[in-house]
């Protein structure tokens, strides 16, 4: 029993060390691309690895029994249960787990990633390696929290139309001046231009208020797509200067 416990402990520490190292190494790449980082990645990978192992094992049994003509009702039922449990666990996922880091963090994360790799050149116990990697991983969001800009202004264009984003007192406001409705489909622009630009500029993974200052027939659908990709607190529509703004919460 003690040997089994020791084996589980050894495997867990090895998994934790590997996940911390991977998180540290890929962090500079995600920052450079303007992609968000999940705070639950290590926990998610730990759970996913077990489910993936069981899923592959049951799938192999189901496939083999099907070929050999062996009744496999219970195997198929077990596979269905595993799939349902996995989907249930995925339902707990939320955009609040995602964090973004502005581009000025990139050189710091690069130094930390190099440091994390360098410690393997030094004779160090596994516990100290895990502790060092953990400190380096936690140092990145800590530095961002302490030194992040409290105010910022950026402009993102789609064609000739613009969207202005203002960060003030920790809140992010987006003023769409026609950018969302500039093309028949703005989803690719939202995913590959708007979101990476916002993350790289101010490290924001959400918008507190989206204000539609200039709308056309495509703006409403584009705004819905934007709010799905970039969580938004309020949607404010301004049709013209003589109308009261229409405000809706999400």
Coordinates of C-alpha atoms in Angstrom, one line a residue:
X1 CA 0.0 0.0 0.0
X2 CA 2.8 2.4 0.9
X3 CA 4.6 1.6 -2.4
X4 CA 1.4 2.4 -4.4
X5 CA 1.0 5.7 -2.6
X6 CA 4.7 6.5 -3.2
X7 CA 4.2 5.7 -6.9
X8 CA 1.2 7.9 -7.1
X9 CA 3.0 10.7 -5.4
X10 CA 6.0 10.4 -7.7
X11 CA 3.8 10.4 -10.8
X12 CA 1.9 13.4 -9.6
X13 CA 5.1 15.4 -8.8
X14 CA 6.5 14.5 -12.2
X15 CA 3.2 15.7 -13.9
X16 CA 3.1 18.9 -11.8
X17 CA 6.8 19.7 -12.7
X18 CA 6.2 19.0 -16.4
X19 CA 3.0 21.2 -16.5
X20 CA 4.7 24.1 -14.7
X21 CA 7.6 23.9 -17.1
X22 CA 5.4 23.8 -20.2
X23 CA 3.2 26.7 -18.9
X24 CA 6.4 28.7 -18.3
X25 CA 7.8 28.0 -21.8
X26 CA 4.7 28.6 -23.8
X27 CA 3.8 31.8 -21.9
X28 CA 6.0 34.1 -24.0
X29 CA 4.5 32.6 -27.2
X30 CA 1.0 33.2 -26.1
X31 CA 1.8 36.8 -25.1
X32 CA 3.5 37.5 -28.4
X33 CA 0.4 36.2 -30.3
X34 CA -2.0 38.0 -28.0
X35 CA -3.8 34.9 -26.8
X36 CA -5.4 34.5 -23.4
X37 CA -4.0 32.0 -20.8
X38 CA -6.2 29.7 -18.7
X39 CA -5.5 29.8 -15.0
X40 CA -7.0 26.3 -14.8
X41 CA -4.8 24.7 -17.4
X42 CA -2.8 22.5 -15.0
X43 CA -5.9 21.3 -13.2
X44 CA -7.7 20.8 -16.5
X45 CA -4.8 18.8 -17.9
X46 CA -4.7 16.6 -14.8
X47 CA -8.4 15.7 -15.2
X48 CA -8.3 15.5 -19.0
X49 CA -5.4 13.1 -19.0
X50 CA -7.3 10.6 -16.9
X51 CA -10.5 10.9 -18.9
X52 CA -8.5 10.6 -22.2
X53 CA -6.8 7.4 -21.0
X54 CA -10.2 5.8 -20.0
X55 CA -11.8 7.1 -23.2
X56 CA -9.1 5.6 -25.5
X57 CA -9.1 2.3 -23.5
X58 CA -12.9 1.9 -23.8
X59 CA -12.9 3.0 -27.5
X60 CA -10.3 0.3 -28.2
X61 CA -12.3 -2.3 -26.4
X62 CA -15.5 -1.3 -28.3
X63 CA -13.7 -1.4 -31.6
X64 CA -12.1 -4.8 -30.9
X65 CA -15.3 -6.3 -29.7
X66 CA -17.2 -5.0 -32.7
X67 CA -14.7 -6.6 -35.1
X68 CA -14.7 -9.9 -33.2
X69 CA -18.5 -9.9 -33.0
X70 CA -18.5 -9.9 -29.2
X71 CA -21.5 -8.2 -27.5
X72 CA -20.4 -4.8 -26.3
X73 CA -23.5 -3.1 -24.9
X74 CA -21.9 -2.5 -21.5
X75 CA -18.7 -1.1 -23.0
X76 CA -20.7 1.3 -25.2
X77 CA -22.8 2.3 -22.2
X78 CA -19.6 2.9 -20.1
X79 CA -18.1 5.0 -23.0
X80 CA -21.3 7.0 -23.1
X81 CA -21.1 7.7 -19.3
X82 CA -17.5 8.8 -19.6
X83 CA -18.5 11.2 -22.4
X84 CA -21.4 12.6 -20.5
X85 CA -19.3 13.1 -17.3
X86 CA -16.7 14.9 -19.4
X87 CA -19.3 17.2 -21.0
X88 CA -20.7 17.9 -17.5
X89 CA -17.2 18.9 -16.3
X90 CA -16.7 21.1 -19.3
X91 CA -19.9 23.0 -18.4
X92 CA -18.1 24.5 -15.4
X93 CA -15.7 26.3 -17.7
X94 CA -15.9 30.0 -17.7
X95 CA -14.2 32.9 -19.5
X96 CA -13.3 34.3 -16.0
X97 CA -10.6 31.6 -16.0
X98 CA -8.8 33.4 -18.9
X99 CA -6.2 36.0 -18.3
X100 CA -4.3 38.2 -20.7
X101 CA -0.9 39.8 -20.5
X102 CA 0.1 42.9 -22.4
X103 CA 3.1 42.9 -24.7
X104 CA 5.4 44.6 -22.3
X105 CA 5.4 41.4 -20.2
X106 CA 6.9 39.5 -23.1
X107 CA 10.6 40.1 -22.3
X108 CA 10.0 39.3 -18.6
X109 CA 8.3 36.1 -19.4
X110 CA 11.1 35.2 -21.9
X111 CA 13.7 35.7 -19.1
X112 CA 11.6 33.6 -16.7
X113 CA 11.2 30.8 -19.3
X114 CA 14.9 30.7 -19.9
X115 CA 15.5 30.6 -16.2
X116 CA 13.1 27.7 -15.9
X117 CA 15.0 25.8 -18.5
X118 CA 18.4 26.7 -17.0
X119 CA 17.6 25.2 -13.6
X120 CA 17.9 21.8 -15.2
X121 CA 21.6 22.5 -15.8
X122 CA 22.0 22.8 -12.0
X123 CA 21.9 19.9 -9.6
X124 CA 18.7 20.5 -7.7
X125 CA 16.1 18.2 -6.1
X126 CA 12.7 17.8 -7.7
X127 CA 11.0 19.6 -4.8
X128 CA 13.2 22.7 -5.3
X129 CA 12.6 22.6 -9.1
X130 CA 8.9 22.5 -8.6
X131 CA 9.1 25.4 -6.1
X132 CA 11.3 27.5 -8.4
X133 CA 9.0 26.8 -11.4
X134 CA 5.9 27.7 -9.3
X135 CA 7.4 30.9 -8.1
X136 CA 8.4 31.9 -11.7
X137 CA 4.9 31.1 -13.0
X138 CA 3.2 33.2 -10.2
X139 CA 5.7 36.1 -10.6
X140 CA 4.3 36.9 -14.1
X141 CA 0.7 37.7 -13.1
X142 CA 2.0 39.4 -9.9
X143 CA 4.2 41.8 -11.9
X144 CA 1.4 42.5 -14.3
X145 CA -1.0 43.3 -11.4
X146 CA 1.4 45.6 -9.7
X147 CA 2.6 47.5 -12.8
X148 CA -0.4 47.4 -15.1
X149 CA -1.5 50.7 -16.6
X150 CA -4.6 52.2 -15.1
X151 CA -5.5 54.1 -18.2
X152 CA -5.0 53.5 -21.9
X153 CA -6.4 54.3 -25.3
X154 CA -6.1 52.1 -28.4
X155 CA -7.7 52.2 -31.9
X156 CA -8.4 49.1 -34.0
X157 CA -9.4 49.4 -37.6
X158 CA -11.4 47.2 -40.0
X159 CA -11.2 48.7 -43.4
X160 CA -11.9 52.4 -43.1
X161 CA -13.9 52.0 -39.9
X162 CA -12.6 52.2 -36.4
X163 CA -13.2 50.9 -32.9
X164 CA -11.7 52.9 -30.0
X165 CA -11.0 51.2 -26.7
X166 CA -10.5 53.1 -23.5
X167 CA -9.2 51.7 -20.2
X168 CA -10.0 54.0 -17.2
X169 CA -9.9 53.0 -13.5
X170 CA -9.7 49.3 -14.3
X171 CA -12.7 49.4 -16.6
X172 CA -12.6 48.8 -20.4
X173 CA -15.0 50.6 -22.7
X174 CA -15.2 49.9 -26.5
X175 CA -16.7 52.6 -28.8
X176 CA -17.5 51.0 -32.1
X177 CA -17.5 53.6 -34.9
X178 CA -18.5 51.3 -37.7
X179 CA -15.8 48.7 -37.4
X180 CA -18.1 45.8 -36.4
X181 CA -20.3 46.3 -39.4
X182 CA -17.6 47.2 -41.9
X183 CA -17.8 43.7 -43.6
X184 CA -20.4 41.1 -44.2
X185 CA -18.7 38.8 -41.6
X186 CA -16.6 40.3 -38.8
X187 CA -16.0 37.1 -36.9
X188 CA -12.5 36.5 -38.3
X189 CA -11.6 40.2 -37.6
X190 CA -12.9 39.9 -34.0
X191 CA -10.9 36.6 -33.4
X192 CA -7.7 37.4 -35.2
X193 CA -7.4 41.1 -35.0
X194 CA -9.5 42.7 -32.3
X195 CA -9.0 40.3 -29.4
X196 CA -5.2 39.8 -29.9
X197 CA -4.8 43.6 -30.2
X198 CA -6.7 44.3 -27.0
X199 CA -4.8 41.6 -25.1
X200 CA -1.4 42.8 -26.3
X201 CA -2.2 46.4 -25.7
X202 CA -3.9 46.3 -22.2
X203 CA -4.1 42.7 -21.3
X204 CA -7.9 42.7 -21.1
X205 CA -9.9 39.6 -21.8
X206 CA -13.3 41.3 -21.4
X207 CA -15.1 44.5 -22.1
X208 CA -17.2 46.3 -19.4
X209 CA -19.3 48.2 -22.0
X210 CA -19.6 48.0 -25.8
X211 CA -21.0 51.3 -27.2
X212 CA -22.3 51.1 -30.8
X213 CA -21.9 54.7 -32.1
X214 CA -22.3 53.9 -35.8
X215 CA -24.5 51.1 -36.9
X216 CA -25.8 49.4 -40.1
X217 CA -27.7 46.3 -40.9
X218 CA -24.7 44.1 -40.1
X219 CA -23.7 45.6 -36.8
X220 CA -26.2 43.8 -34.5
X221 CA -25.1 40.3 -35.6
X222 CA -21.4 41.4 -35.4
X223 CA -22.0 42.8 -31.9
X224 CA -23.4 39.4 -30.8
X225 CA -20.4 37.6 -32.2
X226 CA -18.1 40.1 -30.5
X227 CA -19.8 39.6 -27.1
X228 CA -19.5 35.8 -27.4
X229 CA -15.7 36.0 -28.1
X230 CA -15.0 38.9 -25.8
X231 CA -17.3 38.8 -22.6
X232 CA -19.1 42.1 -22.3
X233 CA -20.9 43.6 -19.4
X234 CA -23.2 46.1 -21.1
X235 CA -24.2 46.8 -24.7
X236 CA -25.2 50.4 -25.4
X237 CA -26.7 51.4 -28.7
X238 CA -26.7 55.0 -29.8
X239 CA -28.8 55.5 -32.9
X240 CA -28.5 59.2 -33.2
X241 CA -28.0 62.3 -31.0
X242 CA -31.7 62.9 -30.5
X243 CA -32.4 59.4 -29.1
X244 CA -31.9 58.1 -25.6
X245 CA -29.2 55.4 -25.7
X246 CA -30.5 51.8 -25.5
X247 CA -28.7 49.9 -22.7
X248 CA -28.8 46.1 -22.3
X249 CA -26.8 44.0 -19.8
X250 CA -25.3 40.6 -20.6

